[in-house]
Short mmCIF file of N, CA and C in Angstrom, two decimals:
data_model
loop_
_atom_site.label_atom_id
_atom_site.label_comp_id
_atom_site.label_asym_id
_atom_site.label_seq_id
_atom_site.Cartn_x
_atom_site.Cartn_y
_atom_site.Cartn_z
N MET A 1 -18.66 11.13 13.07
CA MET A 1 -19.09 9.72 13.65
C MET A 1 -18.56 8.79 11.90
N LYS A 2 -18.81 9.74 10.78
CA LYS A 2 -19.03 8.76 9.51
C LYS A 2 -16.89 8.23 9.57
N TYR A 3 -16.37 9.61 9.51
CA TYR A 3 -14.70 9.11 9.91
C TYR A 3 -14.81 7.97 10.81
N LEU A 4 -15.16 7.98 11.58
CA LEU A 4 -15.08 6.71 13.08
C LEU A 4 -15.45 5.89 12.60
N MET A 5 -16.43 5.82 11.59
CA MET A 5 -17.04 4.39 11.35
C MET A 5 -15.64 4.08 9.96
N GLN A 6 -15.58 4.86 9.34
CA GLN A 6 -14.14 4.00 8.40
C GLN A 6 -12.66 4.11 8.55
N PHE A 7 -12.55 5.25 10.09
CA PHE A 7 -11.37 4.67 10.23
C PHE A 7 -11.05 3.47 11.29
N GLY A 8 -12.50 2.64 11.47
CA GLY A 8 -12.69 1.52 12.13
C GLY A 8 -12.44 0.24 11.51
N ILE A 9 -13.16 0.46 10.31
CA ILE A 9 -12.96 -0.50 9.80
C ILE A 9 -11.85 -1.04 9.24
N ILE A 10 -10.74 0.37 9.04
CA ILE A 10 -9.60 0.17 8.14
C ILE A 10 -8.62 -0.30 9.70
N ILE A 11 -8.83 0.42 10.80
CA ILE A 11 -8.20 -0.40 11.63
C ILE A 11 -8.28 -1.36 12.36
N GLY A 12 -9.82 -1.84 11.95
CA GLY A 12 -10.62 -3.82 12.32
C GLY A 12 -9.35 -4.80 11.71
N LEU A 13 -9.57 -4.23 10.68
CA LEU A 13 -9.19 -4.69 9.25
C LEU A 13 -7.34 -5.13 9.39
N SER A 14 -6.91 -3.63 9.51
CA SER A 14 -5.53 -4.36 10.72
C SER A 14 -5.39 -5.10 11.48
N LEU A 15 -6.70 -4.76 12.39
CA LEU A 15 -5.62 -6.05 13.62
C LEU A 15 -6.45 -7.12 12.64
N VAL A 16 -7.24 -7.74 12.18
CA VAL A 16 -7.43 -8.69 11.79
C VAL A 16 -6.14 -9.11 11.25
N GLY A 17 -5.68 -8.53 10.22
CA GLY A 17 -4.22 -9.24 9.50
C GLY A 17 -3.07 -9.05 10.80
N GLU A 18 -2.84 -8.47 11.82
CA GLU A 18 -2.19 -8.97 12.70
C GLU A 18 -2.23 -10.48 13.24
N VAL A 19 -3.25 -10.34 13.87
CA VAL A 19 -4.07 -11.82 13.94
C VAL A 19 -3.37 -12.41 13.03
N LEU A 20 -3.96 -12.70 11.66
CA LEU A 20 -3.38 -13.51 10.66
C LEU A 20 -1.61 -13.77 10.64
N ASN A 21 -0.93 -12.64 10.35
CA ASN A 21 0.81 -12.75 11.08
C ASN A 21 0.97 -13.53 11.65
N ALA A 22 0.24 -13.75 13.16
CA ALA A 22 0.38 -14.45 14.34
C ALA A 22 0.49 -15.81 14.11
N VAL A 23 -0.97 -16.15 12.77
CA VAL A 23 -1.17 -17.53 12.91
C VAL A 23 -1.03 -18.15 11.86
N ILE A 24 -0.69 -17.66 10.62
CA ILE A 24 0.50 -18.12 9.22
C ILE A 24 1.42 -17.88 9.67
N PRO A 25 2.34 -18.93 9.49
CA PRO A 25 4.14 -18.74 9.19
C PRO A 25 4.81 -18.41 7.94
N LEU A 26 3.90 -17.48 7.99
CA LEU A 26 4.50 -16.89 6.72
C LEU A 26 5.43 -15.06 6.79
N PRO A 27 6.68 -15.19 6.38
CA PRO A 27 7.09 -13.88 6.76
C PRO A 27 6.42 -12.66 5.73
N VAL A 28 5.06 -12.35 5.79
CA VAL A 28 4.54 -10.96 6.11
C VAL A 28 3.67 -10.23 6.94
N PRO A 29 3.78 -9.15 6.44
CA PRO A 29 3.87 -8.31 7.81
C PRO A 29 2.12 -8.24 7.99
N GLY A 30 1.59 -7.73 9.14
CA GLY A 30 0.58 -8.08 9.71
C GLY A 30 -0.18 -6.89 8.85
N SER A 31 -0.16 -5.41 8.87
CA SER A 31 0.13 -4.34 7.82
C SER A 31 -0.49 -4.83 6.58
N VAL A 32 0.38 -5.79 5.96
CA VAL A 32 -0.06 -6.75 4.81
C VAL A 32 -1.00 -7.37 4.68
N TRP A 33 -0.90 -7.98 5.67
CA TRP A 33 -2.34 -9.06 5.84
C TRP A 33 -3.79 -8.18 5.46
N GLY A 34 -3.51 -7.08 6.82
CA GLY A 34 -4.91 -6.28 6.59
C GLY A 34 -5.18 -5.36 5.19
N MET A 35 -4.15 -4.80 4.67
CA MET A 35 -4.83 -4.26 2.94
C MET A 35 -5.37 -5.38 2.18
N VAL A 36 -4.03 -6.61 1.62
CA VAL A 36 -5.01 -7.51 1.29
C VAL A 36 -6.05 -8.14 1.65
N LEU A 37 -6.63 -8.24 2.43
CA LEU A 37 -7.81 -8.83 2.40
C LEU A 37 -9.00 -7.61 2.99
N LEU A 38 -8.40 -5.88 3.22
CA LEU A 38 -9.50 -4.92 2.28
C LEU A 38 -9.47 -4.95 1.36
N PHE A 39 -8.33 -5.10 0.15
CA PHE A 39 -8.38 -5.31 -1.39
C PHE A 39 -9.25 -6.17 -1.39
N VAL A 40 -8.81 -7.61 -0.94
CA VAL A 40 -10.03 -8.93 -1.67
C VAL A 40 -11.79 -8.57 -0.87
N LEU A 41 -11.62 -7.96 0.10
CA LEU A 41 -13.40 -7.67 0.94
C LEU A 41 -14.02 -6.44 -0.31
N LEU A 42 -12.97 -5.33 -1.08
CA LEU A 42 -13.80 -4.04 -1.86
C LEU A 42 -13.97 -5.22 -3.08
N CYS A 43 -13.04 -5.77 -3.62
CA CYS A 43 -12.93 -6.77 -4.94
C CYS A 43 -14.97 -7.00 -4.73
N LEU A 44 -14.76 -8.38 -3.75
CA LEU A 44 -15.79 -8.92 -3.30
C LEU A 44 -16.90 -8.06 -3.14
N LYS A 45 -16.63 -6.70 -3.04
CA LYS A 45 -18.36 -6.04 -2.47
C LYS A 45 -18.97 -5.96 -1.25
N VAL A 46 -17.88 -6.86 -0.91
CA VAL A 46 -18.02 -7.20 1.08
C VAL A 46 -18.62 -5.68 1.62
N ILE A 47 -17.49 -4.63 1.32
CA ILE A 47 -17.03 -3.22 2.10
C ILE A 47 -17.19 -2.31 0.41
N LYS A 48 -18.09 -1.68 0.58
CA LYS A 48 -17.99 -0.89 -0.38
C LYS A 48 -17.28 0.58 -0.62
N LEU A 49 -16.72 0.95 -1.53
CA LEU A 49 -15.92 2.26 -1.37
C LEU A 49 -16.29 3.05 -0.81
N GLU A 50 -17.79 3.86 -0.84
CA GLU A 50 -17.80 4.59 0.11
C GLU A 50 -17.66 4.12 1.49
N GLN A 51 -17.29 2.66 1.94
CA GLN A 51 -17.38 3.17 3.48
C GLN A 51 -16.18 2.96 3.96
N VAL A 52 -14.85 3.15 3.46
CA VAL A 52 -13.82 3.65 3.66
C VAL A 52 -13.21 4.65 3.01
N GLU A 53 -13.89 5.49 1.80
CA GLU A 53 -12.66 6.24 0.65
C GLU A 53 -12.27 7.26 1.51
N GLU A 54 -13.07 7.90 2.68
CA GLU A 54 -12.29 9.89 2.67
C GLU A 54 -11.40 9.05 4.19
N ALA A 55 -11.36 8.41 4.56
CA ALA A 55 -10.53 7.98 6.03
C ALA A 55 -9.68 7.98 4.97
N ALA A 56 -9.48 6.48 4.04
CA ALA A 56 -8.32 6.15 3.43
C ALA A 56 -7.65 7.70 2.41
N ASP A 57 -8.95 8.54 2.07
CA ASP A 57 -7.74 9.25 1.66
C ASP A 57 -6.83 9.88 2.08
N PHE A 58 -7.61 10.34 3.62
CA PHE A 58 -6.92 10.98 4.13
C PHE A 58 -5.86 10.54 4.84
N LEU A 59 -5.50 9.11 4.81
CA LEU A 59 -4.37 8.78 5.27
C LEU A 59 -3.09 8.54 4.23
N LEU A 60 -4.07 8.56 2.83
CA LEU A 60 -2.68 8.71 1.79
C LEU A 60 -2.37 10.02 1.95
N ALA A 61 -3.12 11.36 2.47
CA ALA A 61 -2.35 12.41 2.34
C ALA A 61 -1.24 13.22 3.36
N ILE A 62 -1.68 12.08 4.21
CA ILE A 62 -0.65 12.38 5.33
C ILE A 62 0.25 11.20 5.30
N MET A 63 0.42 10.64 4.80
CA MET A 63 1.39 9.40 4.58
C MET A 63 3.18 10.18 4.71
N THR A 64 3.23 10.88 3.71
CA THR A 64 4.72 11.53 3.56
C THR A 64 4.97 11.91 5.36
N VAL A 65 4.49 12.08 6.16
CA VAL A 65 4.29 12.56 8.00
C VAL A 65 4.73 11.45 8.54
N MET A 66 4.33 9.56 7.78
CA MET A 66 4.13 9.11 8.94
C MET A 66 5.99 8.61 9.01
N PHE A 67 6.47 9.03 7.54
CA PHE A 67 8.00 8.08 6.97
C PHE A 67 9.22 9.19 7.89
N VAL A 68 8.15 10.58 8.58
CA VAL A 68 9.40 11.54 9.43
C VAL A 68 10.09 10.16 10.63
N PRO A 69 9.19 9.28 11.23
CA PRO A 69 9.88 8.62 12.26
C PRO A 69 10.99 7.97 11.66
N VAL A 70 10.97 7.34 10.66
CA VAL A 70 11.72 6.19 9.89
C VAL A 70 13.20 7.18 9.82
N GLY A 71 13.27 8.06 9.09
CA GLY A 71 13.83 9.10 8.65
C GLY A 71 14.46 9.34 9.76
N ALA A 72 14.39 9.30 10.76
CA ALA A 72 15.05 9.85 12.03
C ALA A 72 15.58 8.50 12.47
N SER A 73 15.09 7.36 12.69
CA SER A 73 16.20 6.66 12.42
C SER A 73 17.01 6.26 11.80
N LEU A 74 16.87 6.61 11.01
CA LEU A 74 18.15 6.06 9.68
C LEU A 74 19.70 6.94 9.98
N ILE A 75 18.80 8.23 10.26
CA ILE A 75 20.09 9.46 11.25
C ILE A 75 20.47 8.92 11.97
N GLU A 76 19.66 8.26 13.01
CA GLU A 76 20.76 7.96 14.28
C GLU A 76 21.45 6.48 13.73
N SER A 77 20.99 5.65 12.85
CA SER A 77 21.66 4.37 12.48
C SER A 77 22.76 4.36 11.85
N PHE A 78 22.89 6.21 11.41
CA PHE A 78 24.16 6.26 10.31
C PHE A 78 25.81 5.65 10.35
N PRO A 79 25.94 5.81 11.84
CA PRO A 79 27.62 4.93 11.58
C PRO A 79 27.33 3.65 11.43
N ALA A 80 26.37 2.89 12.10
CA ALA A 80 26.42 1.43 11.32
C ALA A 80 25.98 0.81 10.07
N ILE A 81 25.40 2.04 8.83
CA ILE A 81 25.56 1.62 7.83
C ILE A 81 26.10 2.70 7.05
N LYS A 82 27.16 3.19 7.40
CA LYS A 82 27.66 4.05 6.59
C LYS A 82 29.03 3.32 5.36
N GLY A 83 29.08 2.11 5.94
CA GLY A 83 30.61 1.17 5.16
C GLY A 83 29.36 0.88 3.96
N GLU A 84 28.28 0.73 4.13
CA GLU A 84 27.41 -0.22 2.59
C GLU A 84 26.89 1.16 2.50
N ILE A 85 26.89 2.18 2.25
CA ILE A 85 25.92 3.18 1.87
C ILE A 85 25.60 3.67 0.57
N PHE A 86 26.64 2.94 -0.22
CA PHE A 86 26.93 3.05 -1.76
C PHE A 86 26.16 1.74 -2.34
N GLY A 87 26.12 0.44 -1.86
CA GLY A 87 25.48 -0.32 -1.67
C GLY A 87 23.52 -0.22 -1.43
N ILE A 88 23.41 0.83 -0.23
CA ILE A 88 21.89 0.60 -0.62
C ILE A 88 21.31 1.72 -1.50
N PHE A 89 22.14 2.37 -1.70
CA PHE A 89 21.55 3.56 -2.78
C PHE A 89 21.42 3.18 -4.07
N ALA A 90 22.25 1.77 -4.74
CA ALA A 90 22.31 1.53 -5.54
C ALA A 90 20.88 0.60 -5.49
N ILE A 91 20.28 -0.08 -4.26
CA ILE A 91 19.03 -1.13 -4.15
C ILE A 91 18.28 -0.22 -4.28
N ILE A 92 18.67 1.07 -3.46
CA ILE A 92 17.52 1.82 -3.62
C ILE A 92 17.24 2.44 -4.90
N ILE A 93 17.88 2.91 -6.24
CA ILE A 93 18.13 3.34 -7.31
C ILE A 93 17.10 2.27 -8.61
N VAL A 94 18.01 1.23 -8.17
CA VAL A 94 17.37 -0.30 -8.99
C VAL A 94 15.93 -0.61 -8.70
N SER A 95 15.23 -0.51 -7.51
CA SER A 95 14.39 -1.15 -7.09
C SER A 95 12.79 0.29 -7.93
N THR A 96 13.75 1.23 -7.18
CA THR A 96 12.75 2.73 -7.43
C THR A 96 12.48 2.24 -9.25
N VAL A 97 13.64 1.95 -9.95
CA VAL A 97 13.39 1.93 -11.24
C VAL A 97 12.56 0.98 -11.63
N VAL A 98 12.79 -0.59 -11.06
CA VAL A 98 12.35 -1.29 -11.51
C VAL A 98 10.49 -1.41 -10.90
N CYS A 99 10.43 -0.72 -9.58
CA CYS A 99 8.64 0.01 -9.50
C CYS A 99 8.45 0.47 -10.38
N PHE A 100 8.78 1.19 -11.17
CA PHE A 100 8.38 2.49 -11.66
C PHE A 100 7.92 1.64 -13.31
N PHE A 101 8.74 0.60 -13.89
CA PHE A 101 8.57 0.11 -14.94
C PHE A 101 7.59 -0.55 -14.48
N VAL A 102 7.53 -1.50 -13.75
CA VAL A 102 6.15 -2.91 -13.45
C VAL A 102 4.95 -1.25 -13.11
N THR A 103 4.75 -1.03 -13.06
CA THR A 103 3.82 -0.15 -12.08
C THR A 103 3.32 0.96 -13.74
N GLY A 104 4.41 1.17 -14.14
CA GLY A 104 3.71 1.81 -16.08
C GLY A 104 2.92 0.96 -16.71
N ARG A 105 3.80 -0.80 -16.85
CA ARG A 105 3.11 -1.84 -17.22
C ARG A 105 1.48 -2.37 -17.22
N VAL A 106 1.55 -2.55 -15.97
CA VAL A 106 0.78 -2.65 -15.22
C VAL A 106 -0.74 -1.35 -15.79
N ALA A 107 -0.12 -0.39 -15.30
CA ALA A 107 -1.45 0.53 -15.69
C ALA A 107 -1.91 0.42 -17.38
N GLN A 108 -0.54 0.85 -17.96
CA GLN A 108 -0.63 0.23 -20.04
C GLN A 108 -1.70 -0.72 -19.60
N GLY A 109 -1.34 -2.17 -18.83
CA GLY A 109 -2.58 -2.98 -19.57
C GLY A 109 -3.79 -3.06 -19.23
N ILE A 110 -3.37 -2.11 -18.04
CA ILE A 110 -5.49 -2.12 -17.69
C ILE A 110 -5.95 -1.12 -18.48
N ILE A 111 -5.37 -0.25 -18.79
CA ILE A 111 -5.90 0.99 -19.30
C ILE A 111 -6.22 0.14 -21.02
N GLU A 112 -5.51 -0.87 -21.37
CA GLU A 112 -6.14 -1.26 -22.61
C GLU A 112 -6.48 -2.24 -22.70
N ARG A 113 -7.03 -3.19 -21.47
CA ARG A 113 -7.92 -4.16 -21.25
C ARG A 113 -9.55 -3.06 -20.94
N LYS A 114 -9.62 -1.78 -20.86
CA LYS A 114 -10.21 -1.23 -20.64
C LYS A 114 -10.88 -0.71 -22.03
N GLU A 115 -10.05 -0.11 -22.95
CA GLU A 115 -10.44 0.14 -23.93
C GLU A 115 -11.39 -0.96 -24.87
N LYS A 116 -10.52 -1.89 -24.85
CA LYS A 116 -11.30 -3.45 -25.30
C LYS A 116 -12.44 -3.37 -24.97
N LYS A 117 -12.61 -3.93 -23.45
CA LYS A 117 -13.48 -4.25 -23.23
C LYS A 117 -14.93 -3.02 -23.43
N GLU A 118 -14.20 -1.44 -23.35
CA GLU A 118 -15.63 -1.00 -24.29
C GLU A 118 -15.39 -0.84 -25.94
N LYS A 119 -14.86 -0.86 -26.44
CA LYS A 119 -15.00 -1.26 -27.49
C LYS A 119 -15.69 -2.57 -27.95
N GLY A 120 -16.12 -3.48 -26.80
CA GLY A 120 -16.57 -4.73 -27.01
C GLY A 120 -15.71 -5.84 -27.85
N GLU A 121 -14.76 -5.76 -27.67
CA GLU A 121 -14.12 -6.45 -28.24
C GLU A 121 -13.73 -8.09 -27.49
#
């Protein structure tokens, strides 16, 4: 029952995100609205981490399986993109490197901030 409640919270916030997507005229997917809403509610302690943690861990564990249909779609549409394949790979490589760099810098900043806070500075 606990897992159903946790999934219910996540799915409910995803539904609210879809509603926000329909109401707010911005090019942001409903799933992103839902995750931003979940993040805000977690930060404000409206939802406690324990209320969604196990379901979220499960979803993260199976996330790679969720990309199988997308990969199959890419294989089906290969004839349409084969002329641009090198550009696509260049974009993938550059965006991955940028993502690694930004994530590393943010993590480094958070660790430094936490260390300063622990030292009492």
